[in-house]
Short mmCIF file of C-alpha atoms and ligand atoms in Angstrom, two decimals:
data_model
loop_
_atom_site.label_atom_id
_atom_site.label_comp_id
_atom_site.label_asym_id
_atom_site.label_seq_id
_atom_site.Cartn_x
_atom_site.Cartn_y
_atom_site.Cartn_z
CA MET P 1 190.34 176.89 157.54
CA VAL P 2 192.42 175.93 160.53
CA GLU P 3 191.68 172.47 161.77
CA THR P 4 190.94 172.41 165.46
CA ILE P 5 191.08 169.43 167.79
CA GLN P 6 189.01 169.45 170.92
CA ALA P 7 191.14 168.46 173.89
CA THR P 8 189.58 166.17 176.43
CA ARG P 9 190.35 166.25 180.12
CA LEU P 10 192.14 163.19 181.42
CA HIS P 11 192.43 161.96 184.96
CA PRO P 12 196.04 162.30 186.11
CA LEU P 13 196.17 158.65 187.13
CA GLN P 14 194.67 157.42 183.92
CA SER P 15 197.28 155.51 181.99
CA GLY P 16 197.39 153.65 178.74
CA ARG P 17 195.96 154.62 175.42
CA THR P 18 192.97 156.86 175.34
CA GLY P 19 193.28 158.43 171.92
CA PRO P 20 194.29 157.10 168.55
CA ALA P 21 197.87 156.69 169.81
CA ALA P 22 199.89 154.47 167.56
CA VAL P 23 202.80 153.97 169.90
CA SER P 24 202.90 151.21 172.49
CA VAL P 25 204.93 151.37 175.67
CA THR P 26 205.64 147.89 177.01
CA LEU P 27 208.07 146.13 179.31
CA ALA P 28 211.05 144.40 177.74
CA ASP P 29 211.73 140.75 178.57
CA ASN P 30 214.05 140.02 181.45
CA ALA P 31 217.65 140.07 180.35
CA THR P 32 221.17 139.57 181.58
CA ARG P 33 223.08 142.83 181.59
CA VAL P 34 226.73 143.56 182.19
CA SER P 35 228.44 146.88 182.68
CA LEU P 36 231.77 146.32 180.94
CA ARG P 37 234.81 148.56 181.35
CA ALA P 38 238.10 147.94 179.56
CA ARG P 39 241.03 149.68 177.92
CA PRO P 40 241.48 149.56 174.13
CA ASP P 41 244.12 146.80 174.29
CA ALA P 42 241.55 144.42 175.83
CA VAL P 43 238.82 144.99 173.25
CA ALA P 44 239.91 142.24 170.84
CA ALA P 45 240.03 139.52 173.52
CA LEU P 46 236.72 140.62 175.04
CA SER P 47 235.09 140.70 171.60
CA LYS P 48 236.22 137.11 171.05
CA ALA P 49 234.86 136.01 174.41
CA LEU P 50 231.51 137.72 173.76
CA GLY P 51 231.17 136.52 170.19
CA LEU P 52 230.64 140.00 168.80
CA ALA P 53 232.91 142.90 167.88
CA LEU P 54 232.69 145.44 170.71
CA PRO P 55 231.81 148.74 169.02
CA THR P 56 234.47 151.45 169.34
CA LYS P 57 232.58 154.19 167.51
CA PRO P 58 230.52 156.60 169.63
CA LYS P 59 226.73 156.02 169.66
CA SER P 60 227.08 152.59 168.01
CA THR P 61 226.07 149.00 168.82
CA ALA P 62 226.94 145.46 167.76
CA VAL P 63 224.42 142.61 167.79
CA ASN P 64 224.85 138.86 167.56
CA GLY P 65 221.72 136.82 168.13
CA SER P 66 220.19 137.67 171.50
CA ARG P 67 223.32 139.53 172.59
CA ALA P 68 224.04 143.21 172.05
CA ALA P 69 226.87 145.54 173.01
CA LEU P 70 226.11 149.26 173.36
CA TRP P 71 228.95 151.79 173.28
CA LEU P 72 228.48 154.11 176.28
CA GLY P 73 231.92 155.69 176.51
CA PRO P 74 235.50 155.25 175.25
CA ASP P 75 236.06 152.45 177.79
CA GLU P 76 232.50 151.48 178.68
CA TRP P 77 229.83 149.22 177.22
CA LEU P 78 226.44 147.93 178.28
CA ILE P 79 226.00 144.31 177.23
CA ILE P 80 222.40 143.06 177.07
CA ASP P 81 221.47 139.44 176.44
CA ASP P 82 217.85 138.32 176.69
CA GLY P 83 218.62 134.77 175.60
CA GLU P 84 219.69 131.73 177.56
CA SER P 85 223.46 132.18 177.19
CA ASN P 86 225.69 132.78 180.18
CA LEU P 87 227.09 136.24 179.63
CA VAL P 88 229.16 136.42 182.80
CA ALA P 89 230.76 133.01 182.24
CA ASP P 90 231.64 133.95 178.67
CA LEU P 91 233.36 137.14 179.83
CA ALA P 92 235.27 135.22 182.48
CA LYS P 93 237.00 133.38 179.63
CA ALA P 94 238.75 136.58 178.58
CA LYS P 95 242.07 136.63 180.41
CA VAL P 96 242.65 140.35 179.89
CA LEU P 97 242.27 143.19 182.35
CA HIS P 98 238.65 144.32 182.43
CA SER P 99 235.78 144.98 184.79
CA ALA P 100 232.47 143.19 184.24
CA VAL P 101 229.68 143.92 186.68
CA ASP P 102 226.38 142.06 186.46
CA VAL P 103 223.71 144.77 186.48
CA SER P 104 220.84 142.58 185.25
CA HIS P 105 218.57 143.59 188.12
CA ARG P 106 219.72 147.20 188.31
CA ASN P 107 218.11 148.00 184.96
CA VAL P 108 214.62 147.73 183.57
CA GLY P 109 213.99 147.76 179.83
CA ILE P 110 211.02 149.54 178.28
CA ILE P 111 210.11 149.14 174.61
CA VAL P 112 208.57 152.12 172.82
CA SER P 113 207.27 150.98 169.47
CA GLY P 114 205.06 152.21 166.67
CA LYS P 115 204.86 155.04 164.17
CA GLY P 116 205.79 158.17 166.12
CA ALA P 117 207.99 156.38 168.68
CA GLU P 118 210.67 158.98 168.02
CA GLY P 119 208.32 161.73 169.14
CA VAL P 120 207.29 159.80 172.22
CA VAL P 121 210.89 159.47 173.40
CA ASN P 122 211.58 163.07 172.41
CA GLY P 123 208.80 164.06 174.79
CA GLY P 124 211.45 163.80 177.51
CA CYS P 125 214.74 163.28 175.71
CA PRO P 126 216.47 166.37 174.29
CA GLN P 127 218.70 164.49 171.83
CA ASP P 128 218.18 164.76 168.09
CA LEU P 129 216.44 161.45 167.33
CA SER P 130 215.95 161.99 163.61
CA GLU P 131 217.20 159.04 161.58
CA ARG P 132 220.07 161.17 160.30
CA ALA P 133 221.42 161.80 163.81
CA PHE P 134 220.19 158.66 165.57
CA PRO P 135 219.86 155.87 162.98
CA VAL P 136 218.73 152.29 163.58
CA GLY P 137 221.43 150.64 165.70
CA ALA P 138 222.40 153.88 167.43
CA ALA P 139 222.59 153.87 171.23
CA SER P 140 223.57 156.40 173.83
CA ARG P 141 223.33 157.26 177.47
CA THR P 142 221.14 160.35 177.75
CA VAL P 143 218.31 161.84 179.80
CA LEU P 144 214.55 161.27 179.84
CA GLY P 145 212.70 163.89 181.84
CA LYS P 146 214.54 164.05 185.15
CA ILE P 147 216.28 160.67 184.96
CA GLU P 148 219.23 159.15 183.15
CA VAL P 149 218.55 156.40 180.62
CA VAL P 150 220.31 154.38 177.97
CA LEU P 151 218.51 154.70 174.67
CA TRP P 152 218.84 152.22 171.80
CA ARG P 153 217.05 152.42 168.47
CA THR P 154 216.44 148.81 167.48
CA ALA P 155 214.25 149.59 164.44
CA GLU P 156 213.02 152.66 162.60
CA ASN P 157 210.03 152.96 164.92
CA THR P 158 211.26 151.05 167.95
CA PHE P 159 213.36 152.25 170.86
CA ARG P 160 214.57 150.35 173.89
CA VAL P 161 214.81 152.55 176.98
CA GLU P 162 216.97 151.13 179.77
CA CYS P 163 216.59 152.85 183.12
CA TRP P 164 217.50 152.11 186.69
CA ARG P 165 215.06 149.90 188.58
CA SER P 166 213.89 152.50 191.10
CA PHE P 167 213.32 155.00 188.27
CA SER P 168 211.23 152.60 186.19
CA PRO P 169 207.75 153.65 187.45
CA TYR P 170 208.64 157.23 186.54
CA ALA P 171 210.03 156.29 183.12
CA PHE P 172 207.10 154.01 182.31
CA ALA P 173 204.48 156.56 183.32
CA PHE P 174 206.36 159.34 181.53
CA LEU P 175 206.52 157.40 178.26
CA GLN P 176 202.87 156.38 178.51
CA VAL P 177 201.77 159.97 178.94
CA SER P 178 204.06 161.01 176.11
CA ALA P 179 202.56 158.29 173.89
CA ARG P 180 199.08 159.50 174.75
CA ASP P 181 200.01 162.95 173.49
CA ILE P 182 201.39 161.80 170.15
CA TRP P 183 199.09 162.11 167.18
CA VAL P 184 200.51 160.63 164.03
CA MET X 1 219.10 174.86 174.88
CA LEU X 2 222.83 174.93 174.21
CA LEU X 3 224.34 172.25 172.03
CA ILE X 4 227.75 171.25 173.34
CA LYS X 5 230.18 169.16 171.36
CA CYS X 6 231.76 166.30 173.29
CA PRO X 7 235.25 165.50 171.96
CA TYR X 8 234.83 161.84 172.97
CA CYS X 9 231.38 161.34 171.46
CA GLU X 10 232.41 163.55 168.49
CA ASP X 11 228.85 164.81 168.53
CA GLU X 12 226.83 167.86 169.52
CA ARG X 13 224.61 167.02 172.46
CA PRO X 14 222.03 168.96 174.48
CA GLU X 15 223.41 170.79 177.51
CA LEU X 16 221.21 168.71 179.87
CA GLU X 17 223.66 165.83 179.37
CA PHE X 18 226.57 167.91 180.68
CA ARG X 19 227.82 169.33 183.93
CA ASN X 20 230.27 172.18 184.33
CA ALA X 21 233.28 171.26 186.45
CA GLY X 22 234.95 174.61 187.04
CA GLU X 23 238.12 176.21 185.75
CA ALA X 24 240.48 174.10 183.67
CA HIS X 25 244.25 173.77 183.73
CA LEU X 26 244.69 174.15 187.48
CA VAL X 27 247.95 172.47 188.33
CA ARG X 28 248.59 171.00 191.75
CA ALA X 29 252.06 171.91 193.04
CA ASN X 30 254.49 169.06 193.51
CA PRO X 31 255.52 168.61 196.26
CA ILE X 32 252.53 170.46 197.67
CA VAL X 33 254.12 170.83 201.14
CA ASP X 34 256.64 173.32 199.71
CA GLN X 35 253.85 175.68 198.70
CA SER X 36 253.07 178.73 200.82
CA ASP X 37 249.64 178.89 202.45
CA ASP X 38 248.70 181.81 200.21
CA ASP X 39 249.66 179.93 197.07
CA PHE X 40 247.79 176.89 198.26
CA ALA X 41 244.70 178.95 199.05
CA ALA X 42 244.93 180.45 195.56
CA PHE X 43 245.17 176.98 194.02
CA LEU X 44 242.32 175.59 196.07
CA TYR X 45 239.83 178.46 196.23
CA PHE X 46 240.47 181.40 193.95
CA ARG X 47 239.23 181.30 190.37
CA GLN X 48 239.62 183.77 187.50
CA ASN X 49 235.92 184.03 186.63
CA PRO X 50 236.69 186.35 183.70
CA LYS X 51 234.17 188.27 181.64
CA GLY X 52 234.97 186.86 178.24
CA LEU X 53 236.82 183.76 177.21
CA GLN X 54 237.57 181.16 179.81
CA PHE X 55 239.01 177.68 179.94
CA GLU X 56 236.61 175.29 181.63
CA ARG X 57 236.31 171.64 182.54
CA TRP X 58 233.08 169.96 181.57
CA ARG X 59 231.81 166.46 182.15
CA HIS X 60 229.54 164.60 179.76
CA ILE X 61 227.94 163.10 182.81
CA HIS X 62 224.75 161.76 181.21
CA GLY X 63 226.62 160.64 178.10
CA CYS X 64 230.04 159.05 177.85
CA GLY X 65 230.91 160.15 181.39
CA ARG X 66 234.19 161.76 180.35
CA PHE X 67 235.74 165.02 181.55
CA PHE X 68 236.97 167.33 178.81
CA ASN X 69 237.99 170.96 178.43
CA ALA X 70 236.31 173.79 176.61
CA VAL X 71 236.89 177.44 175.75
CA ARG X 72 233.67 179.33 176.37
CA ASP X 73 232.72 182.98 176.23
CA SER X 74 231.10 183.78 179.57
CA VAL X 75 229.23 186.72 178.02
CA SER X 76 227.68 185.07 174.97
CA ASP X 77 227.83 181.45 176.21
CA LYS X 78 229.37 180.54 172.87
CA PHE X 79 231.79 177.60 172.89
CA LEU X 80 234.87 178.33 170.77
CA THR X 81 236.29 174.87 170.96
CA VAL X 82 236.39 171.67 173.00
CA TYR X 83 239.33 169.33 173.51
CA LYS X 84 240.11 166.13 175.36
CA ALA X 85 241.41 166.14 178.93
CA GLY X 86 245.20 166.24 179.01
CA GLU X 87 245.52 168.06 175.70
CA PRO X 88 247.34 171.41 175.75
CA LYS X 89 245.51 174.74 175.87
CA PRO X 90 244.47 175.78 172.37
CA ASN X 91 245.71 179.06 170.96
CA VAL X 92 242.83 181.39 171.75
CA GLU X 93 244.05 184.32 169.62
CA GLN X 94 244.00 182.01 166.61
CA LEU X 95 240.48 180.84 167.39
CA VAL X 96 239.28 184.42 167.73
CA THR X 97 240.86 185.67 164.49
CA ARG X 98 239.26 182.75 162.67
CA GLY X 99 236.06 184.70 163.32
CA THR X 100 234.38 182.02 165.40
CA THR X 101 233.55 184.37 168.24
CA PRO X 102 231.19 187.31 168.51
CA ALA X 103 232.68 190.80 168.28
CA GLU X 104 232.04 191.63 171.93
CA ALA X 105 234.21 188.75 173.13
CA VAL X 106 237.26 189.92 175.03
CA VAL X 107 240.39 187.90 175.45
CA GLU X 108 241.67 188.62 178.91
CA SER X 109 245.14 187.54 179.77
CA PRO X 110 244.88 185.73 183.09
CA ALA X 111 245.71 187.98 186.02
CA PRO X 112 248.05 186.57 188.65
CA ARG X 113 246.14 184.71 191.33
CA THR X 114 246.06 186.68 194.52
CA PRO X 115 244.26 185.56 197.62
CA ARG X 116 241.44 187.95 198.39
CA THR X 117 241.23 187.24 202.09
CA LYS X 118 244.45 189.17 202.68
CA LYS X 119 242.80 192.37 201.47
CA ALA X 120 239.95 191.96 203.92
CA GLU X 121 242.33 191.37 206.77
CA ALA X 122 244.49 194.40 205.99
ZN1 ZN R 1 230.66 162.31 175.44
#
């Protein structure tokens, strides 16, 4: 026998969990964020100033305490720090050529967490998010629906989605609807 | 959806992360003032648009942000290879004989660029 599930009609403006959804979509804490650009010869000095080894491998991250560096491109990183430390002041200590732009208020972080989180993000992100292709600690700039996001897998069932401030209502609503549709 | 390999990310990514940026290996004349108007028009406007294999620029715009080059079959959409910006053109005959392209793919030697407006005027 084929098992059938009766779909229920939902109001388009109805948000949040209505079914047995196991995935939560919540706002991340405020954080300091820096868009960092530098050539390879500056990586060592910048790593020292930041207190973590800037990742040089595609799709990778480095974490030290509340601070994380996400590889975005061969000369580009997104640094996120949701602790009390002064990220910009630390970077200013590095006397090598680099560009550090404070984008703390440009981005909004959304946490997608729970069993099936991968499927929720895949509801709008075309990347292969299996653990083989996108393991814990992987991060990448990519797309979610019709917007660009930075995606970071912080745990097996937890993703951090960083999007631009003006896109955040779209991203948040999108992920909530996607979470509503996931049955684990 | 096509999966396109980015030579900087060393990874196959969905085509939605990419943007095509036209024909590759166009070289700007130096000094450009010595170029005839026809040659400049050819450089600026006229593209090969071949049926078969073509050299293209692509940008991993929603990924690492980098421009790179690719050899793509405009009939089958199959990518034969990708390579970083600034690297020399790969040997296409070699790629084809390696059997990485469908049988219908045609290697067209690039025709000389001729401005088409002249024909219309004549
Ligand atoms: Zn890339």
